[in-house]
PDB file of C-alpha atoms in Angstrom:
ATOM      1  CA  UNK A   1      79.718  97.739  86.931  1.00 52.00           C
ATOM      2  CA  UNK A   2      80.355  96.843  90.590  1.00 60.00           C
ATOM      3  CA  UNK A   3      82.242  99.404  92.635  1.00 71.00           C
ATOM      4  CA  UNK A   4      85.863  98.440  93.057  1.00 78.00           C
ATOM      5  CA  UNK A   5      86.842  97.274  96.539  1.00 85.00           C
ATOM      6  CA  UNK A   6      89.096  99.700  98.366  1.00 91.00           C
ATOM      7  CA  UNK A   7      92.346  98.034  99.309  1.00 95.00           C
ATOM      8  CA  UNK A   8      95.220  99.198 101.458  1.00 96.00           C
ATOM      9  CA  UNK A   9      98.514  97.785 102.689  1.00 97.00           C
ATOM     10  CA  UNK A  10      98.288  97.616 106.459  1.00 97.00           C
ATOM     11  CA  UNK A  11     100.003  95.941 109.378  1.00 98.00           C
ATOM     12  CA  UNK A  12      97.314  94.036 111.272  1.00 97.00           C
ATOM     13  CA  UNK A  13      97.890  93.521 114.981  1.00 98.00           C
ATOM     14  CA  UNK A  14      95.839  90.916 116.843  1.00 97.00           C
ATOM     15  CA  UNK A  15      96.117  90.612 120.614  1.00 97.00           C
ATOM     16  CA  UNK A  16      94.381  88.613 123.282  1.00 94.00           C
ATOM     17  CA  UNK A  17      94.691  87.724 126.929  1.00 96.00           C
ATOM     18  CA  UNK A  18      96.469  84.491 127.853  1.00 95.00           C
ATOM     19  CA  UNK A  19      94.206  82.121 129.836  1.00 93.00           C
ATOM     20  CA  UNK A  20      91.257  84.490 129.809  1.00 93.00           C
ATOM     21  CA  UNK A  21      88.701  81.775 130.662  1.00 92.00           C
ATOM     22  CA  UNK A  22      90.803  80.645 133.627  1.00 93.00           C
ATOM     23  CA  UNK A  23      91.172  84.227 134.865  1.00 93.00           C
ATOM     24  CA  UNK A  24      87.445  84.859 134.482  1.00 93.00           C
ATOM     25  CA  UNK A  25      86.574  81.634 136.286  1.00 93.00           C
ATOM     26  CA  UNK A  26      88.792  82.618 139.205  1.00 92.00           C
ATOM     27  CA  UNK A  27      87.672  86.248 139.499  1.00 92.00           C
ATOM     28  CA  UNK A  28      85.222  87.578 136.960  1.00 93.00           C
ATOM     29  CA  UNK A  29      84.814  91.167 138.096  1.00 94.00           C
ATOM     30  CA  UNK A  30      88.421  91.616 139.165  1.00 93.00           C
ATOM     31  CA  UNK A  31      89.747  90.308 135.824  1.00 93.00           C
ATOM     32  CA  UNK A  32      87.480  92.596 133.840  1.00 93.00           C
ATOM     33  CA  UNK A  33      88.494  95.585 135.964  1.00 93.00           C
ATOM     34  CA  UNK A  34      92.226  94.858 135.590  1.00 93.00           C
ATOM     35  CA  UNK A  35      91.904  94.312 131.868  1.00 93.00           C
ATOM     36  CA  UNK A  36      90.061  97.613 131.490  1.00 93.00           C
ATOM     37  CA  UNK A  37      92.791  99.371 133.472  1.00 93.00           C
ATOM     38  CA  UNK A  38      95.555  97.954 131.247  1.00 94.00           C
ATOM     39  CA  UNK A  39      93.590  98.928 128.125  1.00 95.00           C
ATOM     40  CA  UNK A  40      92.941 102.443 129.407  1.00 96.00           C
ATOM     41  CA  UNK A  41      96.409 103.183 130.800  1.00 95.00           C
ATOM     42  CA  UNK A  42      98.639 101.341 128.355  1.00 96.00           C
ATOM     43  CA  UNK A  43      97.217  99.544 125.331  1.00 97.00           C
ATOM     44  CA  UNK A  44      94.872 102.118 123.807  1.00 97.00           C
ATOM     45  CA  UNK A  45      97.243 105.090 124.293  1.00 97.00           C
ATOM     46  CA  UNK A  46     100.142 103.120 122.740  1.00 98.00           C
ATOM     47  CA  UNK A  47      98.034 102.221 119.694  1.00 98.00           C
ATOM     48  CA  UNK A  48      97.115 105.885 119.243  1.00 97.00           C
ATOM     49  CA  UNK A  49     100.725 107.025 119.818  1.00 97.00           C
ATOM     50  CA  UNK A  50     101.867 104.736 117.007  1.00 97.00           C
ATOM     51  CA  UNK A  51      99.154 105.929 114.612  1.00 97.00           C
ATOM     52  CA  UNK A  52      97.146 102.703 114.867  1.00 97.00           C
ATOM     53  CA  UNK A  53      93.389 102.286 114.965  1.00 97.00           C
ATOM     54  CA  UNK A  54      91.418  99.732 116.962  1.00 96.00           C
ATOM     55  CA  UNK A  55      89.142  98.057 114.427  1.00 94.00           C
ATOM     56  CA  UNK A  56      87.263  95.893 116.904  1.00 92.00           C
ATOM     57  CA  UNK A  57      87.479  94.427 120.363  1.00 92.00           C
ATOM     58  CA  UNK A  58      86.360  91.077 121.688  1.00 87.00           C
ATOM     59  CA  UNK A  59      85.943  90.212 125.359  1.00 83.00           C
ATOM     60  CA  UNK A  60      89.606  89.362 125.761  1.00 87.00           C
ATOM     61  CA  UNK A  61      91.264  90.785 122.710  1.00 92.00           C
ATOM     62  CA  UNK A  62      91.451  93.358 120.002  1.00 95.00           C
ATOM     63  CA  UNK A  63      92.275  93.848 116.357  1.00 96.00           C
ATOM     64  CA  UNK A  64      94.127  96.982 115.281  1.00 97.00           C
ATOM     65  CA  UNK A  65      95.518  98.291 112.005  1.00 97.00           C
ATOM     66  CA  UNK A  66      98.651 100.375 111.468  1.00 98.00           C
ATOM     67  CA  UNK A  67      99.765 102.156 108.293  1.00 97.00           C
ATOM     68  CA  UNK A  68     103.363 101.126 109.076  1.00 97.00           C
ATOM     69  CA  UNK A  69     104.753  97.718 110.124  1.00 97.00           C
ATOM     70  CA  UNK A  70     107.529  99.461 112.079  1.00 96.00           C
ATOM     71  CA  UNK A  71     104.929 101.386 114.077  1.00 96.00           C
ATOM     72  CA  UNK A  72     102.905  98.215 114.718  1.00 97.00           C
ATOM     73  CA  UNK A  73     105.961  96.399 116.045  1.00 97.00           C
ATOM     74  CA  UNK A  74     107.014  99.386 118.170  1.00 96.00           C
ATOM     75  CA  UNK A  75     103.528  99.436 119.665  1.00 97.00           C
ATOM     76  CA  UNK A  76     103.606  95.688 120.394  1.00 97.00           C
ATOM     77  CA  UNK A  77     107.034  95.851 122.048  1.00 96.00           C
ATOM     78  CA  UNK A  78     106.090  98.854 124.183  1.00 96.00           C
ATOM     79  CA  UNK A  79     102.795  97.274 125.254  1.00 97.00           C
ATOM     80  CA  UNK A  80     104.470  93.996 126.176  1.00 96.00           C
ATOM     81  CA  UNK A  81     107.180  95.810 128.140  1.00 95.00           C
ATOM     82  CA  UNK A  82     104.539  97.959 129.815  1.00 95.00           C
ATOM     83  CA  UNK A  83     102.616  94.825 130.828  1.00 95.00           C
ATOM     84  CA  UNK A  84     105.697  93.460 132.626  1.00 91.00           C
ATOM     85  CA  UNK A  85     105.795  96.638 134.699  1.00 88.00           C
ATOM     86  CA  UNK A  86     101.999  96.604 135.121  1.00 82.00           C
ATOM     87  CA  UNK A  87     102.072  93.060 136.500  1.00 84.00           C
ATOM     88  CA  UNK A  88     104.805  93.628 139.088  1.00 82.00           C
ATOM     89  CA  UNK A  89     102.369  93.692 142.000  1.00 81.00           C
ATOM     90  CA  UNK A  90     100.004  91.010 140.654  1.00 81.00           C
ATOM     91  CA  UNK A  91     100.088  87.414 141.864  1.00 84.00           C
ATOM     92  CA  UNK A  92     100.624  84.699 139.247  1.00 80.00           C
ATOM     93  CA  UNK A  93      96.895  83.919 139.350  1.00 83.00           C
ATOM     94  CA  UNK A  94      95.894  87.500 138.660  1.00 87.00           C
ATOM     95  CA  UNK A  95      98.584  88.388 136.119  1.00 92.00           C
ATOM     96  CA  UNK A  96      97.236  89.569 132.770  1.00 94.00           C
ATOM     97  CA  UNK A  97      99.456  88.828 129.787  1.00 95.00           C
ATOM     98  CA  UNK A  98      98.873  89.331 126.083  1.00 96.00           C
ATOM     99  CA  UNK A  99      99.762  87.301 123.045  1.00 97.00           C
ATOM    100  CA  UNK A 100     100.311  89.426 119.946  1.00 97.00           C
ATOM    101  CA  UNK A 101     100.400  88.592 116.219  1.00 97.00           C
ATOM    102  CA  UNK A 102     101.385  91.001 113.423  1.00 97.00           C
ATOM    103  CA  UNK A 103     100.854  90.488 109.699  1.00 97.00           C
ATOM    104  CA  UNK A 104     101.319  92.833 106.754  1.00 97.00           C
ATOM    105  CA  UNK A 105      98.530  92.395 104.240  1.00 96.00           C
ATOM    106  CA  UNK A 106      96.647  94.054 101.412  1.00 96.00           C
ATOM    107  CA  UNK A 107      93.329  94.296 103.213  1.00 95.00           C
ATOM    108  CA  UNK A 108      89.884  95.280 101.994  1.00 94.00           C
ATOM    109  CA  UNK A 109      88.143  98.174 103.710  1.00 92.00           C
ATOM    110  CA  UNK A 110      84.391  98.389 104.075  1.00 89.00           C
ATOM    111  CA  UNK A 111      82.466 100.735 106.333  1.00 85.00           C
ATOM    112  CA  UNK A 112      85.253 101.032 108.898  1.00 84.00           C
ATOM    113  CA  UNK A 113      85.844  97.286 109.127  1.00 89.00           C
ATOM    114  CA  UNK A 114      88.699  95.314 107.528  1.00 91.00           C
ATOM    115  CA  UNK A 115      88.496  92.036 105.639  1.00 92.00           C
ATOM    116  CA  UNK A 116      90.774  89.501 103.999  1.00 91.00           C
ATOM    117  CA  UNK A 117      92.862  86.471 104.800  1.00 90.00           C
ATOM    118  CA  UNK A 118      95.555  88.730 106.238  1.00 92.00           C
ATOM    119  CA  UNK A 119      93.276  89.470 109.174  1.00 92.00           C
ATOM    120  CA  UNK A 120      92.728  85.780 109.893  1.00 92.00           C
ATOM    121  CA  UNK A 121      96.453  85.102 109.606  1.00 94.00           C
ATOM    122  CA  UNK A 122      97.217  87.760 112.240  1.00 95.00           C
ATOM    123  CA  UNK A 123      94.710  86.139 114.598  1.00 93.00           C
ATOM    124  CA  UNK A 124      96.138  82.644 114.026  1.00 94.00           C
ATOM    125  CA  UNK A 125      99.686  83.910 114.578  1.00 95.00           C
ATOM    126  CA  UNK A 126      98.677  85.590 117.786  1.00 95.00           C
ATOM    127  CA  UNK A 127      97.392  82.279 119.153  1.00 94.00           C
ATOM    128  CA  UNK A 128     100.851  80.767 118.505  1.00 95.00           C
ATOM    129  CA  UNK A 129     102.793  83.517 120.298  1.00 96.00           C
ATOM    130  CA  UNK A 130     104.387  83.040 123.701  1.00 96.00           C
ATOM    131  CA  UNK A 131     102.653  84.794 126.605  1.00 95.00           C
ATOM    132  CA  UNK A 132     104.110  88.317 126.598  1.00 96.00           C
ATOM    133  CA  UNK A 133     105.494  87.762 123.087  1.00 96.00           C
ATOM    134  CA  UNK A 134     104.776  88.712 119.517  1.00 96.00           C
ATOM    135  CA  UNK A 135     104.758  86.616 116.338  1.00 96.00           C
ATOM    136  CA  UNK A 136     105.124  87.984 112.839  1.00 96.00           C
ATOM    137  CA  UNK A 137     104.718  86.424 109.397  1.00 95.00           C
ATOM    138  CA  UNK A 138     107.941  85.962 107.451  1.00 94.00           C
ATOM    139  CA  UNK A 139     106.950  88.685 104.964  1.00 94.00           C
ATOM    140  CA  UNK A 140     106.403  91.071 107.879  1.00 95.00           C
ATOM    141  CA  UNK A 141     109.856  90.172 109.223  1.00 94.00           C
ATOM    142  CA  UNK A 142     111.275  90.724 105.733  1.00 93.00           C
ATOM    143  CA  UNK A 143     109.816  94.233 105.617  1.00 94.00           C
ATOM    144  CA  UNK A 144     111.174  94.979 109.103  1.00 94.00           C
ATOM    145  CA  UNK A 145     114.618  93.480 108.477  1.00 88.00           C
ATOM    146  CA  UNK A 146     116.493  96.598 107.456  1.00 72.00           C
ATOM    147  CA  UNK A 147     114.899  98.739 110.167  1.00 75.00           C
ATOM    148  CA  UNK A 148     117.605  98.661 112.836  1.00 62.00           C
ATOM    149  CA  UNK A 149     115.307  99.575 115.670  1.00 62.00           C
ATOM    150  CA  UNK A 150     112.844  96.853 114.737  1.00 59.00           C
ATOM    151  CA  UNK A 151     115.371  94.067 114.340  1.00 51.00           C
ATOM    152  CA  UNK A 152     117.139  94.885 117.596  1.00 52.00           C
ATOM    153  CA  UNK A 153     114.014  94.996 119.758  1.00 53.00           C
ATOM    154  CA  UNK A 154     111.659  92.425 118.322  1.00 48.00           C
ATOM    155  CA  UNK A 155     110.869  89.236 120.164  1.00 45.00           C
ATOM    156  CA  UNK A 156     109.294  86.585 118.007  1.00 43.00           C
TER     157      UNK A 156
ATOM    158  CA  UNK B   1     113.716 114.979 120.921  1.00 52.00           C
ATOM    159  CA  UNK B   2     113.903 114.524 117.159  1.00 60.00           C
ATOM    160  CA  UNK B   3     110.594 114.340 115.322  1.00 71.00           C
ATOM    161  CA  UNK B   4     109.643 110.780 114.512  1.00 78.00           C
ATOM    162  CA  UNK B   5     109.935 109.814 110.867  1.00 85.00           C
ATOM    163  CA  UNK B   6     106.604 109.210 109.189  1.00 91.00           C
ATOM    164  CA  UNK B   7     106.433 105.705 107.820  1.00 95.00           C
ATOM    165  CA  UNK B   8     103.883 103.998 105.620  1.00 96.00           C
ATOM    166  CA  UNK B   9     103.450 100.610 103.982  1.00 97.00           C
ATOM    167  CA  UNK B  10     103.430 101.189 100.259  1.00 97.00           C
ATOM    168  CA  UNK B  11     103.845  99.270  97.031  1.00 98.00           C
ATOM    169  CA  UNK B  12     106.654 100.952  95.115  1.00 97.00           C
ATOM    170  CA  UNK B  13     106.560 100.672  91.342  1.00 98.00           C
ATOM    171  CA  UNK B  14     109.681 101.485  89.327  1.00 97.00           C
ATOM    172  CA  UNK B  15     109.516 101.549  85.547  1.00 97.00           C
ATOM    173  CA  UNK B  16     111.892 102.461  82.771  1.00 94.00           C
ATOM    174  CA  UNK B  17     112.240 102.231  79.035  1.00 96.00           C
ATOM    175  CA  UNK B  18     114.143  99.267  77.594  1.00 95.00           C
ATOM    176  CA  UNK B  19     117.130 100.380  75.501  1.00 93.00           C
ATOM    177  CA  UNK B  20     116.492 104.062  76.012  1.00 93.00           C
ATOM    178  CA  UNK B  21     120.002 105.147  75.003  1.00 92.00           C
ATOM    179  CA  UNK B  22     119.770 103.127  71.781  1.00 93.00           C
ATOM    180  CA  UNK B  23     116.344 104.629  70.979  1.00 93.00           C
ATOM    181  CA  UNK B  24     117.607 108.144  71.690  1.00 93.00           C
ATOM    182  CA  UNK B  25     120.716 107.608  69.547  1.00 92.00           C
ATOM    183  CA  UNK B  26     118.560 106.470  66.648  1.00 92.00           C
ATOM    184  CA  UNK B  27     115.899 109.184  66.875  1.00 92.00           C
ATOM    185  CA  UNK B  28     116.121 111.670  69.737  1.00 93.00           C
ATOM    186  CA  UNK B  29     113.082 113.835  69.062  1.00 94.00           C
ATOM    187  CA  UNK B  30     110.879 110.989  67.836  1.00 93.00           C
ATOM    188  CA  UNK B  31     111.652 108.832  70.885  1.00 93.00           C
ATOM    189  CA  UNK B  32     110.885 111.647  73.286  1.00 93.00           C
ATOM    190  CA  UNK B  33     107.619 112.409  71.482  1.00 93.00           C
ATOM    191  CA  UNK B  34     106.514 108.763  71.514  1.00 93.00           C
ATOM    192  CA  UNK B  35     107.425 108.343  75.161  1.00 93.00           C
ATOM    193  CA  UNK B  36     105.437 111.464  76.058  1.00 93.00           C
ATOM    194  CA  UNK B  37     102.448 110.128  74.126  1.00 93.00           C
ATOM    195  CA  UNK B  38     102.545 106.776  75.962  1.00 94.00           C
ATOM    196  CA  UNK B  39     102.855 108.582  79.296  1.00 95.00           C
ATOM    197  CA  UNK B  40     100.013 110.950  78.518  1.00 96.00           C
ATOM    198  CA  UNK B  41      97.604 108.428  76.990  1.00 95.00           C
ATOM    199  CA  UNK B  42      98.334 105.307  79.020  1.00 96.00           C
ATOM    200  CA  UNK B  43     100.812 105.339  81.886  1.00 97.00           C
ATOM    201  CA  UNK B  44      99.807 108.417  83.879  1.00 97.00           C
ATOM    202  CA  UNK B  45      96.025 107.788  83.611  1.00 97.00           C
ATOM    203  CA  UNK B  46      96.482 104.143  84.686  1.00 98.00           C
ATOM    204  CA  UNK B  47      98.514 105.205  87.733  1.00 98.00           C
ATOM    205  CA  UNK B  48      95.776 107.661  88.704  1.00 97.00           C
ATOM    206  CA  UNK B  49      93.017 105.109  88.036  1.00 97.00           C
ATOM    207  CA  UNK B  50      94.680 102.686  90.452  1.00 97.00           C
ATOM    208  CA  UNK B  51      95.138 105.337  93.147  1.00 97.00           C
ATOM    209  CA  UNK B  52      98.882 105.609  92.643  1.00 97.00           C
ATOM    210  CA  UNK B  53     101.053 108.720  92.779  1.00 97.00           C
ATOM    211  CA  UNK B  54     104.069 109.496  90.620  1.00 96.00           C
ATOM    212  CA  UNK B  55     106.820 110.379  93.070  1.00 94.00           C
ATOM    213  CA  UNK B  56     109.424 111.306  90.486  1.00 92.00           C
ATOM    214  CA  UNK B  57     110.341 110.866  86.880  1.00 92.00           C
ATOM    215  CA  UNK B  58     113.696 110.441  85.206  1.00 87.00           C
ATOM    216  CA  UNK B  59     114.383 110.833  81.508  1.00 83.00           C
ATOM    217  CA  UNK B  60     113.322 107.299  80.738  1.00 87.00           C
ATOM    218  CA  UNK B  61     111.524 106.141  83.838  1.00 92.00           C
ATOM    219  CA  UNK B  62     109.399 106.845  86.820  1.00 95.00           C
ATOM    220  CA  UNK B  63     108.859 105.906  90.418  1.00 96.00           C
ATOM    221  CA  UNK B  64     105.311 105.630  91.747  1.00 97.00           C
ATOM    222  CA  UNK B  65     103.742 104.620  95.041  1.00 97.00           C
ATOM    223  CA  UNK B  66     100.460 102.777  95.605  1.00 98.00           C
ATOM    224  CA  UNK B  67      98.610 102.261  98.893  1.00 97.00           C
ATOM    225  CA  UNK B  68      97.731  98.716  97.727  1.00 97.00           C
ATOM    226  CA  UNK B  69      99.955  96.035  96.162  1.00 97.00           C
ATOM    227  CA  UNK B  70      96.971  94.661  94.248  1.00 96.00           C
ATOM    228  CA  UNK B  71      96.371  98.074  92.702  1.00 96.00           C
ATOM    229  CA  UNK B  72     100.072  98.456  91.823  1.00 97.00           C
ATOM    230  CA  UNK B  73     100.094  95.088  90.054  1.00 97.00           C
ATOM    231  CA  UNK B  74      96.822  95.825  88.251  1.00 96.00           C
ATOM    232  CA  UNK B  75      98.327  99.078  87.036  1.00 97.00           C
ATOM    233  CA  UNK B  76     101.509  97.348  85.845  1.00 97.00           C
ATOM    234  CA  UNK B  77      99.618  94.620  83.983  1.00 96.00           C
ATOM    235  CA  UNK B  78      97.270  97.104  82.306  1.00 96.00           C
ATOM    236  CA  UNK B  79     100.149  99.391  81.297  1.00 97.00           C
ATOM    237  CA  UNK B  80     102.145  96.502  79.856  1.00 96.00           C
ATOM    238  CA  UNK B  81      99.111  95.222  77.937  1.00 95.00           C
ATOM    239  CA  UNK B  82      98.367  98.738  76.740  1.00 95.00           C
ATOM    240  CA  UNK B  83     101.938  99.086  75.483  1.00 95.00           C
ATOM    241  CA  UNK B  84     101.553  95.973  73.315  1.00 91.00           C
ATOM    242  CA  UNK B  85      98.551  97.604  71.654  1.00 88.00           C
ATOM    243  CA  UNK B  86     100.341 100.968  71.497  1.00 82.00           C
ATOM    244  CA  UNK B  87     103.316  99.415  69.681  1.00 84.00           C
ATOM    245  CA  UNK B  88     101.326  97.586  67.002  1.00 82.00           C
ATOM    246  CA  UNK B  89     102.220 100.087  64.299  1.00 81.00           C
ATOM    247  CA  UNK B  90     105.795 100.771  65.453  1.00 81.00           C
ATOM    248  CA  UNK B  91     108.795  99.150  63.809  1.00 84.00           C
ATOM    249  CA  UNK B  92     111.119  97.094  66.041  1.00 81.00           C
ATOM    250  CA  UNK B  93     113.573 100.011  66.082  1.00 83.00           C
ATOM    251  CA  UNK B  94     110.967 102.470  67.301  1.00 87.00           C
ATOM    252  CA  UNK B  95     109.098 100.240  69.726  1.00 92.00           C
ATOM    253  CA  UNK B  96     108.965 101.557  73.282  1.00 94.00           C
ATOM    254  CA  UNK B  97     108.776  98.913  76.012  1.00 95.00           C
ATOM    255  CA  UNK B  98     108.904  99.209  79.770  1.00 96.00           C
ATOM    256  CA  UNK B  99     110.490  97.110  82.442  1.00 97.00           C
ATOM    257  CA  UNK B 100     108.601  97.248  85.742  1.00 97.00           C
ATOM    258  CA  UNK B 101     109.568  96.317  89.309  1.00 97.00           C
ATOM    259  CA  UNK B 102     107.203  96.248  92.305  1.00 97.00           C
ATOM    260  CA  UNK B 103     108.182  96.017  95.963  1.00 97.00           C
ATOM    261  CA  UNK B 104     106.135  96.345  99.149  1.00 97.00           C
ATOM    262  CA  UNK B 105     108.041  98.269 101.781  1.00 96.00           C
ATOM    263  CA  UNK B 106     107.697 100.333 104.935  1.00 96.00           C
ATOM    264  CA  UNK B 107     108.938 103.569 103.417  1.00 95.00           C
ATOM    265  CA  UNK B 108     109.822 106.904 104.993  1.00 94.00           C
ATOM    266  CA  UNK B 109     107.994 109.991 103.787  1.00 92.00           C
ATOM    267  CA  UNK B 110     109.556 113.429 103.719  1.00 89.00           C
ATOM    268  CA  UNK B 111     108.246 116.475 101.921  1.00 85.00           C
ATOM    269  CA  UNK B 112     106.461 114.481  99.230  1.00 84.00           C
ATOM    270  CA  UNK B 113     109.447 112.254  98.482  1.00 89.00           C
ATOM    271  CA  UNK B 114     109.937 108.644  99.615  1.00 91.00           C
ATOM    272  CA  UNK B 115     113.048 107.054 101.085  1.00 92.00           C
ATOM    273  CA  UNK B 116     114.278 103.661 102.232  1.00 91.00           C
ATOM    274  CA  UNK B 117     115.890 100.516 100.910  1.00 90.00           C
ATOM    275  CA  UNK B 118     112.498  99.401  99.574  1.00 92.00           C
ATOM    276  CA  UNK B 119     112.744 102.105  96.915  1.00 92.00           C
ATOM    277  CA  UNK B 120     116.176 100.945  95.794  1.00 92.00           C
ATOM    278  CA  UNK B 121     115.017  97.327  95.721  1.00 94.00           C
ATOM    279  CA  UNK B 122     112.113  98.231  93.395  1.00 95.00           C
ATOM    280  CA  UNK B 123     114.546  99.951  91.039  1.00 93.00           C
ATOM    281  CA  UNK B 124     116.971  97.002  91.076  1.00 94.00           C
ATOM    282  CA  UNK B 125     114.131  94.558  90.428  1.00 95.00           C
ATOM    283  CA  UNK B 126     112.905  96.632  87.531  1.00 95.00           C
ATOM    284  CA  UNK B 127     116.313  96.379  85.864  1.00 94.00           C
ATOM    285  CA  UNK B 128     116.042  92.562  86.052  1.00 95.00           C
ATOM    286  CA  UNK B 129     112.566  92.357  84.483  1.00 96.00           C
ATOM    287  CA  UNK B 130     111.960  91.152  80.943  1.00 96.00           C
ATOM    288  CA  UNK B 131     111.028  93.837  78.398  1.00 95.00           C
ATOM    289  CA  UNK B 132     107.249  94.220  78.741  1.00 96.00           C
ATOM    290  CA  UNK B 133     107.345  92.303  82.043  1.00 96.00           C
ATOM    291  CA  UNK B 134     107.127  92.949  85.759  1.00 96.00           C
ATOM    292  CA  UNK B 135     109.207  91.595  88.640  1.00 96.00           C
ATOM    293  CA  UNK B 136     108.101  91.499  92.259  1.00 96.00           C
ATOM    294  CA  UNK B 137     109.917  90.691  95.481  1.00 95.00           C
ATOM    295  CA  UNK B 138     108.919  87.422  97.132  1.00 94.00           C
ATOM    296  CA  UNK B 139     107.207  89.270  99.994  1.00 94.00           C
ATOM    297  CA  UNK B 140     105.161  91.203  97.445  1.00 95.00           C
ATOM    298  CA  UNK B 141     104.194  87.927  95.747  1.00 94.00           C
ATOM    299  CA  UNK B 142     103.294  86.513  99.175  1.00 93.00           C
ATOM    300  CA  UNK B 143     100.927  89.420  99.820  1.00 94.00           C
ATOM    301  CA  UNK B 144      99.372  89.017  96.362  1.00 94.00           C
ATOM    302  CA  UNK B 145      99.089  85.231  96.509  1.00 88.00           C
ATOM    303  CA  UNK B 146      95.533  84.903  97.790  1.00 72.00           C
ATOM    304  CA  UNK B 147      94.203  87.623  95.509  1.00 76.00           C
ATOM    305  CA  UNK B 148      92.776  85.570  92.653  1.00 62.00           C
ATOM    306  CA  UNK B 149      92.886  88.339  90.124  1.00 62.00           C
ATOM    307  CA  UNK B 150      96.492  89.135  90.895  1.00 59.00           C
ATOM    308  CA  UNK B 151      97.765  85.564  90.771  1.00 51.00           C
ATOM    309  CA  UNK B 152      95.974  84.769  87.530  1.00 52.00           C
ATOM    310  CA  UNK B 153      97.181  87.815  85.620  1.00 53.00           C
ATOM    311  CA  UNK B 154     100.661  88.544  86.901  1.00 48.00           C
ATOM    312  CA  UNK B 155     103.700  87.960  84.755  1.00 45.00           C
ATOM    313  CA  UNK B 156     106.951  87.879  86.641  1.00 42.00           C
TER     314      UNK B 156
END
């Protein structure tokens, strides 16, 4: 009998840098250095603070999981606000902005990685978000609806 | 600064016995004994098998949480099927049937108990289910939709 897949309800957060190719073309080393600084000072600590876990990173983005949708949204809002402050001294050409997508899904866990259509949906949503914004699936919004903090601070 | 509430995405399952007052009026001791047998032989082991936890019980019902919506639905379907088999020899007057409601929510945890509107919604849904059936919120159905097993076996 095959071992049953371990499943868990999670809020999946996908984020990537707006116009990464353009930024890299203009200033490869500088872009990488600024991105690393934002990750180190803001993004990674916020994910940890909100009990999230970075599942994987790509050159310009990351995928994280959160046991709570409220925590995932709080993290996204605080990161996006922090990026506004972090970009104050940057010229338009050097500004790093993130797009974020959040989706609640019943994911499959295997050896530290996560699988399932819910992961792909988060990534697709992220690509549709405004620069500096965050998109959520309607079921994620439904779960967040009665959470006063979440509904008063979210930007979709 | 107040301590932050611990939140977690969970599938909440609420179940209770159809016509419990009528059954108790007709045969108090017999009903209680049969209910205990169904709990002991079927319901509680199925909840454990699907990684659920009984949060609380009432005279005629229970509230359980599952880390996965797929697991919660599997549990509900297997319990309801098991009850059909368990009632084969019972007369209509003595038959014990459950109504079940399932809702995915971002619940608050406190000292082993769970709180939030998602818990109340599961209980309200349960009261609307058919005897022997299971009702889910639309966001729960949305999460289950791409899970082939779940969509082919659920009865709402």
